[in-house]
Coordinates of C-alpha atoms in Angstrom, one line a residue:
M1 CA -19.2 5.4 -11.2
F2 CA -17.8 1.9 -11.4
K3 CA -20.3 -0.9 -11.9
K4 CA -18.9 -3.9 -9.9
V5 CA -15.7 -3.5 -8.0
I6 CA -14.0 -6.6 -6.9
I7 CA -11.0 -7.0 -4.5
R8 CA -8.7 -9.8 -5.3
E9 CA -5.0 -10.9 -4.9
V10 CA -2.4 -9.6 -7.3
R11 CA -1.7 -11.5 -10.5
E12 CA 1.4 -11.4 -12.8
E13 CA -0.6 -9.6 -15.5
D14 CA -1.3 -6.8 -13.1
N15 CA 2.4 -5.7 -12.8
L16 CA 2.5 -3.1 -15.5
Q17 CA -0.8 -1.5 -14.6
L18 CA 0.0 -1.3 -10.9
A19 CA 3.5 0.1 -11.5
T20 CA 1.9 2.8 -13.8
I21 CA -0.7 3.7 -11.1
I22 CA 1.9 3.9 -8.3
R23 CA 4.4 6.0 -10.3
G24 CA 1.4 8.2 -11.7
V25 CA 0.4 9.0 -8.1
F26 CA 3.9 10.2 -7.3
E27 CA 4.0 12.3 -10.3
E28 CA 0.5 13.7 -9.7
H29 CA 1.6 14.8 -6.1
D30 CA 5.1 15.9 -7.2
A31 CA 6.5 13.5 -4.6
P32 CA 10.2 12.5 -4.5
K33 CA 11.1 9.7 -6.9
N34 CA 14.4 8.7 -5.3
G35 CA 14.4 6.8 -2.1
T36 CA 10.7 5.9 -2.5
V37 CA 8.7 3.1 -4.0
Y38 CA 8.8 5.1 -7.3
S39 CA 12.3 4.1 -7.9
D40 CA 12.1 0.7 -6.1
P41 CA 12.8 -2.1 -8.7
T42 CA 10.2 -4.3 -7.0
T43 CA 7.4 -1.9 -8.0
S44 CA 7.5 -3.5 -11.5
Q45 CA 7.3 -7.0 -10.2
L46 CA 4.7 -6.9 -7.4
N47 CA 3.2 -10.3 -7.9
E48 CA 6.7 -11.7 -7.3
L49 CA 7.3 -9.5 -4.2
F50 CA 4.1 -10.6 -2.6
R51 CA 4.9 -14.3 -2.8
K52 CA 6.7 -13.9 0.5
E53 CA 5.1 -15.7 3.4
R54 CA 2.6 -13.6 5.5
S55 CA 2.3 -10.9 2.7
V56 CA -0.5 -10.2 0.4
L57 CA -1.3 -7.3 -2.2
W58 CA -5.0 -6.7 -2.7
V59 CA -6.1 -5.2 -6.0
A60 CA -9.4 -3.4 -6.7
E61 CA -10.7 -4.0 -10.2
S62 CA -13.9 -3.0 -12.1
E63 CA -14.6 -4.3 -15.6
E64 CA -11.0 -5.4 -16.1
Q65 CA -9.6 -2.1 -15.1
I66 CA -7.3 -1.9 -12.1
L67 CA -8.4 0.9 -9.8
G68 CA -5.7 0.5 -7.1
C69 CA -4.0 -1.6 -4.5
C70 CA -3.1 -2.0 -0.8
G71 CA -1.1 -4.7 0.8
I72 CA 0.9 -5.9 3.9
Y73 CA 4.4 -7.0 3.8
P74 CA 6.8 -8.3 6.6
T75 CA 9.4 -5.8 5.9
E76 CA 13.0 -6.7 7.0
G77 CA 14.0 -5.4 10.4
L78 CA 10.4 -4.9 11.7
P79 CA 9.6 -6.4 15.1
E80 CA 8.3 -10.0 14.7
D81 CA 4.7 -9.0 15.5
T82 CA 4.6 -6.0 13.2
V83 CA 3.9 -5.9 9.4
E84 CA 4.0 -2.9 7.1
L85 CA 1.0 -1.5 5.2
V86 CA 2.4 -1.0 1.7
K87 CA 1.5 -0.1 -1.9
F88 CA -1.7 1.8 -1.0
Y89 CA -2.4 3.7 -4.2
L90 CA -5.6 4.5 -6.2
L91 CA -6.3 6.0 -9.6
Y92 CA -7.5 9.6 -9.4
N93 CA -11.0 8.7 -10.5
S94 CA -11.4 5.9 -8.0
R95 CA -10.7 8.0 -4.9
G96 CA -13.6 9.1 -2.6
K97 CA -15.8 6.2 -3.5
G98 CA -15.0 3.9 -0.6
I99 CA -12.6 1.7 -2.7
G100 CA -9.5 2.7 -0.7
K101 CA -11.3 2.0 2.6
S102 CA -12.3 -1.5 1.3
L103 CA -8.7 -2.2 0.2
M104 CA -7.2 -1.0 3.5
D105 CA -9.8 -3.0 5.5
Q106 CA -8.9 -6.1 3.5
A107 CA -5.2 -5.5 4.1
V108 CA -5.6 -4.9 7.9
Q109 CA -7.8 -8.0 8.2
S110 CA -5.1 -10.0 6.4
A111 CA -2.5 -8.7 9.0
V112 CA -4.8 -9.9 11.8
D113 CA -5.3 -13.3 10.0
F114 CA -1.6 -13.7 9.7
G115 CA -1.2 -13.1 13.5
F116 CA 0.4 -9.7 13.5
K117 CA -0.2 -7.4 16.4
H118 CA 0.8 -4.1 15.0
I119 CA 0.8 -2.5 11.5
Y120 CA 3.3 0.2 10.4
L121 CA 3.5 2.5 7.5
E122 CA 5.7 5.1 5.9
S123 CA 4.6 8.1 3.9
L124 CA 5.4 11.6 2.7
P125 CA 3.8 15.1 3.4
H126 CA 2.9 15.1 -0.3
F127 CA 0.2 12.5 0.5
S128 CA -1.6 14.5 3.2
K129 CA -5.1 13.2 2.3
A130 CA -3.8 9.7 2.8
I131 CA -2.2 10.6 6.1
S132 CA -5.6 12.0 7.3
I133 CA -7.2 8.6 6.3
Y134 CA -4.6 6.8 8.2
E135 CA -5.2 8.9 11.3
K136 CA -9.0 8.2 11.0
Q137 CA -8.2 4.5 10.8
G138 CA -6.4 4.7 14.2
F139 CA -2.7 5.1 13.0
I140 CA -0.5 7.3 15.2
T141 CA 2.6 9.1 14.1
I142 CA 5.9 7.9 15.6
N143 CA 9.3 9.7 15.7
Q144 CA 11.5 7.3 13.7
P145 CA 11.2 4.6 11.1
L146 CA 11.0 1.0 11.8
G147 CA 12.5 -1.8 9.7
N148 CA 14.6 -1.6 6.6
S149 CA 12.2 -0.6 3.7
G150 CA 15.0 1.3 1.8
H151 CA 12.6 4.1 1.2
T152 CA 14.9 6.7 2.8
S153 CA 12.9 9.8 1.5
C154 CA 9.8 8.8 3.5
N155 CA 9.7 11.0 6.6
I156 CA 6.2 10.2 8.1
W157 CA 6.0 7.0 10.1
M158 CA 2.9 5.7 11.7
T159 CA 1.8 2.6 13.6
K160 CA -1.4 1.0 14.7
K161 CA -2.2 -1.7 17.3
L162 CA -4.3 -4.5 15.8

């Protein structure tokens, strides 16, 4: 069990650990690497990506070890009142302990604080446990993607009214 978990905003020194966690989750679930965040060049520079206005990436940390992340990002092409839930990934040993829920709650609250009315996400069938979590959090599946994330391999799209 982790001693004290803190949730904080991403820092430059987090980039390598976060990219390793994100890509590791794709490898663990044998998910597609092309057309996903795995091959997205911004995955290696998350602190720079999240400098965009009305975006934030929350990082869970315990004893200087990063456990995971979850953020919101106003992806190009989304409706003005909609933000994307992005980069929701956890280390294997930090799952099932409420850390992911805390990260998602923080991201959703940030979306509300920034004035968004809807939150959107993209996923893959490989992440079925995450999809069931999204459903429990009130996300519903929609039939087509919104916005221009560039993640063409994602084929599950969900949205939630805030």
